[in-house]
């Protein structure tokens, strides 16, 4: 021992003894207090070194335990697989299996109202179809007894002229022609030649991929309307006959104005309409004999009001 050792009794490093306990318990470390104040009489004693951790029983150095992290949340248990295929799986059950939809969801009062409304619509549709059928059908006992009621139901909104039930289809060419008395600019009056209005419409339709509905039907329907409301003497039958005259007169006056029949500063005063009917010749293989001589139906002169003559009515 050195004289300057200060009388330290700390064991040397080689003299350290291993832990005597078999379970590898760590012996308590010697407490180290504050250093005593230095004395003037001798050197300071060295601080006692910290005792090392004794080795574990297995011979490995001791590792201090660490706090484990929070464990993950448990997974939900797996649902059992159904014993059927996905195609045969039952549909989802509604939240309210007893809920009613449609008319069944209405109260009894509204259900009765809906049933009555459907019944009224069905009856009206059947009556309308029956009236149209009787209107286009050939003359029979029902149309003879109730012809006026059928006409009041059909005209003017539901008029039909298809001739679906005609035993013989229409085999005539009907041309509507018109001429006029014109007052010229010098005050004299002259009568024009016949203007074939049907031929003008035919020329406008021929070769036209999108022909006008007016050119196809206006003049033809106006003439059919007039012949249906006039007798064989060209006298109007009731108010509809007068209406048919007015309608046809306005059409021919507008056509004459388009053809500039009155000339410059002239005015149409009267018009006269006629039809030229020619039978369609039968085919070569037919033995039917028909006359191809034109037949004319000449109507009386109609006075043209001043507003129509000036083109004010369109």
Coordinates of C-alpha atoms in Angstrom, one line a residue:
X1 CA 0.0 0.0 0.0
X2 CA 1.3 3.4 -0.9
X3 CA 1.8 5.9 1.9
X4 CA -0.2 8.5 -0.1
X5 CA -3.1 6.1 -0.5
X6 CA -4.9 7.8 2.3
X7 CA -5.8 4.6 4.0
X8 CA -8.4 3.7 1.4
X9 CA -9.9 0.3 2.0
X10 CA -11.7 0.1 -1.4
X11 CA -11.1 -3.3 -3.0
X12 CA -9.0 -3.4 -6.1
X13 CA -10.6 -4.3 -9.4
X14 CA -9.2 -7.8 -9.3
X15 CA -10.6 -8.4 -5.9
X16 CA -14.3 -7.8 -6.8
X17 CA -16.4 -10.8 -6.0
X18 CA -19.3 -11.9 -8.2
X19 CA -22.8 -12.1 -6.8
X20 CA -23.1 -14.9 -4.4
X21 CA -26.8 -15.4 -4.8
X22 CA -27.9 -18.0 -7.2
X23 CA -30.9 -16.1 -8.7
X24 CA -28.6 -13.4 -10.0
X25 CA -30.0 -10.6 -7.8
X26 CA -28.2 -7.4 -8.0
X27 CA -26.6 -6.4 -4.6
X28 CA -27.4 -3.0 -3.4
X29 CA -25.0 -0.3 -4.5
X30 CA -23.1 1.5 -1.7
X31 CA -24.5 4.8 -1.0
X32 CA -22.4 7.7 -2.0
X33 CA -22.9 10.8 0.1
X34 CA -21.5 14.2 -0.3
X35 CA -17.9 14.6 -0.1
X36 CA -16.6 15.7 3.3
X37 CA -14.9 19.0 3.3
X38 CA -11.2 18.8 2.6
X39 CA -8.9 19.0 5.6
X40 CA -5.7 20.7 5.6
X41 CA -4.0 17.8 7.1
X42 CA -4.1 15.2 4.2
X43 CA -5.2 14.4 0.8
X44 CA -8.8 13.8 -0.2
X45 CA -9.8 10.2 -0.2
X46 CA -10.8 9.0 -3.7
X47 CA -14.5 8.4 -4.4
X48 CA -15.6 4.8 -4.3
X49 CA -16.3 3.5 -7.8
X50 CA -19.9 2.4 -8.7
X51 CA -20.3 -1.3 -8.4
X52 CA -21.0 -2.8 -11.8
X53 CA -24.2 -4.8 -12.5
X54 CA -23.7 -8.4 -11.7
X55 CA -24.1 -10.8 -14.6
X56 CA -27.3 -12.7 -14.9
X57 CA -27.5 -16.3 -14.0
X58 CA -27.3 -17.2 -17.7
X59 CA -24.0 -15.4 -18.1
X60 CA -25.4 -12.5 -20.3
X61 CA -25.2 -9.0 -19.1
X62 CA -28.4 -7.6 -17.6
X63 CA -30.5 -5.4 -19.9
X64 CA -33.0 -3.1 -18.2
X65 CA -36.6 -3.9 -19.1
X66 CA -38.4 -1.6 -21.4
X67 CA -42.1 -0.6 -21.2
X68 CA -44.0 -2.3 -24.1
X69 CA -46.1 -0.2 -26.4
X70 CA -49.9 -0.1 -26.3
X71 CA -51.3 -3.3 -27.8
X72 CA -53.3 -2.9 -31.1
X73 CA -57.1 -3.0 -30.8
X74 CA -58.5 -6.5 -31.2
X75 CA -59.8 -7.4 -34.7
X76 CA -63.6 -8.1 -35.1
X77 CA -64.4 -11.8 -35.2
X78 CA -64.8 -13.2 -38.7
X79 CA -68.4 -13.6 -39.9
X80 CA -69.4 -17.1 -40.8
X81 CA -69.7 -17.8 -44.5
X82 CA -73.3 -18.6 -45.7
X83 CA -73.8 -22.1 -47.0
X84 CA -75.2 -20.8 -50.3
X85 CA -73.7 -19.0 -53.3
X86 CA -73.7 -15.3 -53.8
X87 CA -76.2 -15.6 -56.7
X88 CA -78.7 -17.4 -54.5
X89 CA -78.3 -15.0 -51.6
X90 CA -81.6 -13.6 -50.3
X91 CA -82.3 -9.9 -50.9
X92 CA -82.1 -7.4 -48.1
X93 CA -85.1 -7.2 -45.9
X94 CA -86.7 -3.7 -45.9
X95 CA -86.6 -1.8 -42.7
X96 CA -90.4 -1.8 -42.7
X97 CA -91.6 -5.0 -44.3
X98 CA -95.3 -4.0 -43.9
X99 CA -94.9 -0.7 -45.7
X100 CA -97.3 -0.2 -48.7
X101 CA -96.4 1.5 -52.0
X102 CA -98.4 2.9 -54.9
X103 CA -102.2 3.2 -54.7
X104 CA -102.2 0.8 -51.8
X105 CA -100.4 3.4 -49.7
X106 CA -103.4 5.8 -50.1
X107 CA -106.3 5.9 -47.7
X108 CA -109.5 4.2 -48.6
X109 CA -111.1 7.5 -49.7
X110 CA -108.3 8.3 -52.1
X111 CA -108.3 4.8 -53.4
X112 CA -111.9 5.0 -54.3
X113 CA -111.3 8.4 -56.0
X114 CA -108.4 7.0 -58.0
X115 CA -110.5 4.0 -59.1
X116 CA -113.4 6.4 -60.2
X117 CA -111.0 8.6 -62.2
X118 CA -109.5 5.6 -64.0
X119 CA -113.0 4.3 -64.8
X120 CA -114.1 7.7 -66.2
X121 CA -111.0 7.9 -68.4
X122 CA -111.6 4.4 -69.7
X123 CA -115.2 5.0 -70.5
X124 CA -114.4 8.3 -72.3
X125 CA -111.7 6.6 -74.4
X126 CA -114.1 3.8 -75.4
X127 CA -116.9 6.2 -76.3
X128 CA -114.4 8.3 -78.4
X129 CA -113.1 5.2 -80.3
X130 CA -116.7 4.1 -80.9
X131 CA -117.7 7.5 -82.3
X132 CA -114.6 7.7 -84.6
X133 CA -115.4 4.2 -85.8
X134 CA -119.0 5.1 -86.6
X135 CA -117.8 8.3 -88.3
X136 CA -115.5 6.5 -90.8
X137 CA -117.6 3.4 -91.2
X138 CA -120.1 2.9 -94.1
X139 CA -123.7 4.1 -93.6
X140 CA -125.5 1.7 -91.2
X141 CA -128.5 1.6 -88.9
X142 CA -126.6 3.3 -86.0
X143 CA -125.3 6.2 -88.1
X144 CA -128.7 6.8 -89.6
X145 CA -130.4 7.0 -86.2
X146 CA -127.6 8.8 -84.4
X147 CA -125.8 10.6 -87.2
X148 CA -126.3 14.1 -85.7
X149 CA -124.9 13.1 -82.3
X150 CA -121.9 11.5 -84.0
X151 CA -121.2 14.6 -86.1
X152 CA -121.5 16.8 -83.0
X153 CA -118.9 14.7 -81.2
X154 CA -116.5 14.5 -84.2
X155 CA -116.5 17.9 -85.7
X156 CA -114.4 19.9 -85.9
X157 CA -111.6 18.6 -83.7
X158 CA -111.7 14.9 -84.5
X159 CA -112.7 14.9 -88.2
X160 CA -111.4 11.9 -90.1
X161 CA -111.2 11.5 -93.8
X162 CA -109.2 8.3 -94.3
X163 CA -111.9 6.3 -96.1
X164 CA -110.6 3.2 -94.4
X165 CA -113.9 1.3 -95.0
X166 CA -114.6 2.5 -98.6
X167 CA -115.4 -0.4 -100.8
X168 CA -113.7 1.3 -103.7
X169 CA -110.7 3.6 -103.2
X170 CA -110.8 7.1 -104.7
X171 CA -110.1 6.7 -108.4
X172 CA -110.5 10.3 -109.5
X173 CA -108.3 13.3 -110.0
X174 CA -109.9 16.5 -108.7
X175 CA -108.4 19.9 -109.6
X176 CA -109.6 23.1 -108.0
X177 CA -109.5 26.1 -110.3
X178 CA -110.4 29.8 -109.8
X179 CA -110.9 32.9 -111.8
X180 CA -111.5 36.5 -110.7
X181 CA -113.0 39.8 -111.6
X182 CA -110.3 42.4 -111.2
X183 CA -110.6 46.2 -111.0
X184 CA -107.6 47.6 -112.7
X185 CA -105.8 50.9 -111.9
X186 CA -107.7 52.9 -114.6
X187 CA -111.1 51.8 -113.1
X188 CA -112.0 49.2 -115.6
X189 CA -112.9 45.6 -114.8
X190 CA -111.5 42.5 -116.4
X191 CA -112.0 38.8 -115.8
X192 CA -108.9 36.6 -115.5
X193 CA -108.4 33.2 -116.9
X194 CA -108.7 30.0 -114.8
X195 CA -105.8 29.4 -112.4
X196 CA -105.2 25.7 -111.7
X197 CA -104.4 25.9 -108.0
X198 CA -104.1 22.1 -107.6
X199 CA -101.6 22.0 -110.4
X200 CA -99.5 24.7 -108.6
X201 CA -99.5 22.6 -105.4
X202 CA -98.6 19.5 -107.3
X203 CA -95.6 21.2 -109.0
X204 CA -94.4 22.4 -105.6
X205 CA -94.6 18.9 -104.1
X206 CA -93.1 17.1 -107.0
X207 CA -89.5 16.2 -106.3
X208 CA -89.5 18.0 -102.9
X209 CA -88.2 15.8 -100.1
X210 CA -89.8 17.9 -97.5
X211 CA -93.0 19.3 -99.0
X212 CA -95.1 21.8 -97.1
X213 CA -98.2 20.5 -95.3
X214 CA -100.1 23.5 -96.6
X215 CA -99.3 22.6 -100.2
X216 CA -100.4 19.0 -99.6
X217 CA -103.6 19.4 -97.7
X218 CA -104.9 23.0 -97.4
X219 CA -106.7 23.3 -100.7
X220 CA -107.8 19.7 -100.8
X221 CA -109.3 19.7 -97.3
X222 CA -111.0 23.1 -98.0
X223 CA -112.7 21.6 -101.1
X224 CA -113.8 18.5 -99.3
X225 CA -115.2 20.6 -96.5
X226 CA -117.2 22.7 -99.0
X227 CA -118.7 19.7 -100.9
X228 CA -119.7 18.0 -97.6
X229 CA -121.6 21.1 -96.5
X230 CA -123.4 22.0 -99.8
X231 CA -126.1 20.3 -101.7
X232 CA -126.1 19.4 -105.4
X233 CA -127.3 22.9 -106.2
X234 CA -124.2 24.4 -104.4
X235 CA -126.4 25.9 -101.7
X236 CA -124.9 25.8 -98.1
X237 CA -126.4 23.5 -95.5
X238 CA -126.5 25.3 -92.2
X239 CA -123.8 27.5 -90.7
X240 CA -121.1 25.1 -91.5
X241 CA -121.8 25.6 -95.2
X242 CA -121.3 29.4 -94.9
X243 CA -118.1 28.8 -92.9
X244 CA -116.8 26.5 -95.7
X245 CA -117.5 29.2 -98.3
X246 CA -115.6 31.8 -96.3
X247 CA -112.7 29.5 -95.7
X248 CA -112.3 28.5 -99.4
X249 CA -112.8 32.1 -100.6
X250 CA -109.9 33.3 -98.4
X251 CA -107.6 30.6 -99.6
X252 CA -108.2 31.3 -103.3
X253 CA -107.9 35.1 -102.8
X254 CA -104.5 34.6 -101.1
X255 CA -103.4 32.3 -103.9
X256 CA -104.4 34.9 -106.5
X257 CA -102.5 37.6 -104.7
X258 CA -99.4 35.3 -104.7
X259 CA -99.8 34.8 -108.5
X260 CA -100.3 38.6 -108.9
X261 CA -103.5 38.1 -110.7
X262 CA -104.8 41.7 -110.1
X263 CA -101.6 43.3 -111.5
X264 CA -100.1 46.6 -110.3
X265 CA -102.6 48.8 -108.4
X266 CA -105.4 46.3 -109.1
X267 CA -107.8 44.7 -106.7
X268 CA -109.8 41.4 -106.8
X269 CA -113.6 42.1 -106.5
X270 CA -115.2 38.7 -107.2
X271 CA -114.0 35.1 -107.4
X272 CA -115.5 32.0 -108.9
X273 CA -114.3 28.5 -108.1
X274 CA -114.8 25.3 -110.0
X275 CA -113.6 21.7 -109.8
X276 CA -112.4 19.6 -112.7
X277 CA -112.9 15.9 -112.1
X278 CA -111.3 13.2 -114.3
X279 CA -111.5 9.5 -113.8
X280 CA -108.2 7.6 -113.5
X281 CA -107.9 5.2 -116.4
X282 CA -108.0 1.5 -115.4
X283 CA -104.9 -0.6 -115.9
X284 CA -104.3 -2.4 -119.2
X285 CA -105.2 -5.8 -117.8
X286 CA -108.6 -4.7 -116.5
X287 CA -111.8 -5.0 -118.5
X288 CA -113.4 -2.0 -116.7
X289 CA -114.5 0.8 -119.0
X290 CA -114.6 4.3 -117.6
X291 CA -115.1 7.7 -119.2
X292 CA -112.0 10.0 -119.1
X293 CA -114.0 13.1 -120.1
X294 CA -113.6 15.9 -117.4
X295 CA -116.6 16.8 -115.3
X296 CA -116.9 20.3 -114.0
X297 CA -118.7 21.7 -110.9
X298 CA -119.0 25.4 -111.1
X299 CA -119.8 27.4 -108.0
X300 CA -121.5 30.9 -108.1
X301 CA -119.5 34.1 -107.9
X302 CA -118.5 35.2 -104.4
X303 CA -118.0 38.9 -103.6
X304 CA -114.7 39.6 -102.0
X305 CA -114.7 42.1 -99.0
X306 CA -112.3 45.0 -99.2
X307 CA -110.1 43.8 -96.4
X308 CA -109.6 40.4 -98.1
X309 CA -109.0 42.0 -101.5
X310 CA -106.2 44.1 -100.0
X311 CA -104.6 41.1 -98.5
X312 CA -105.4 42.1 -94.9
X313 CA -106.7 38.6 -94.0
X314 CA -104.0 35.9 -93.6

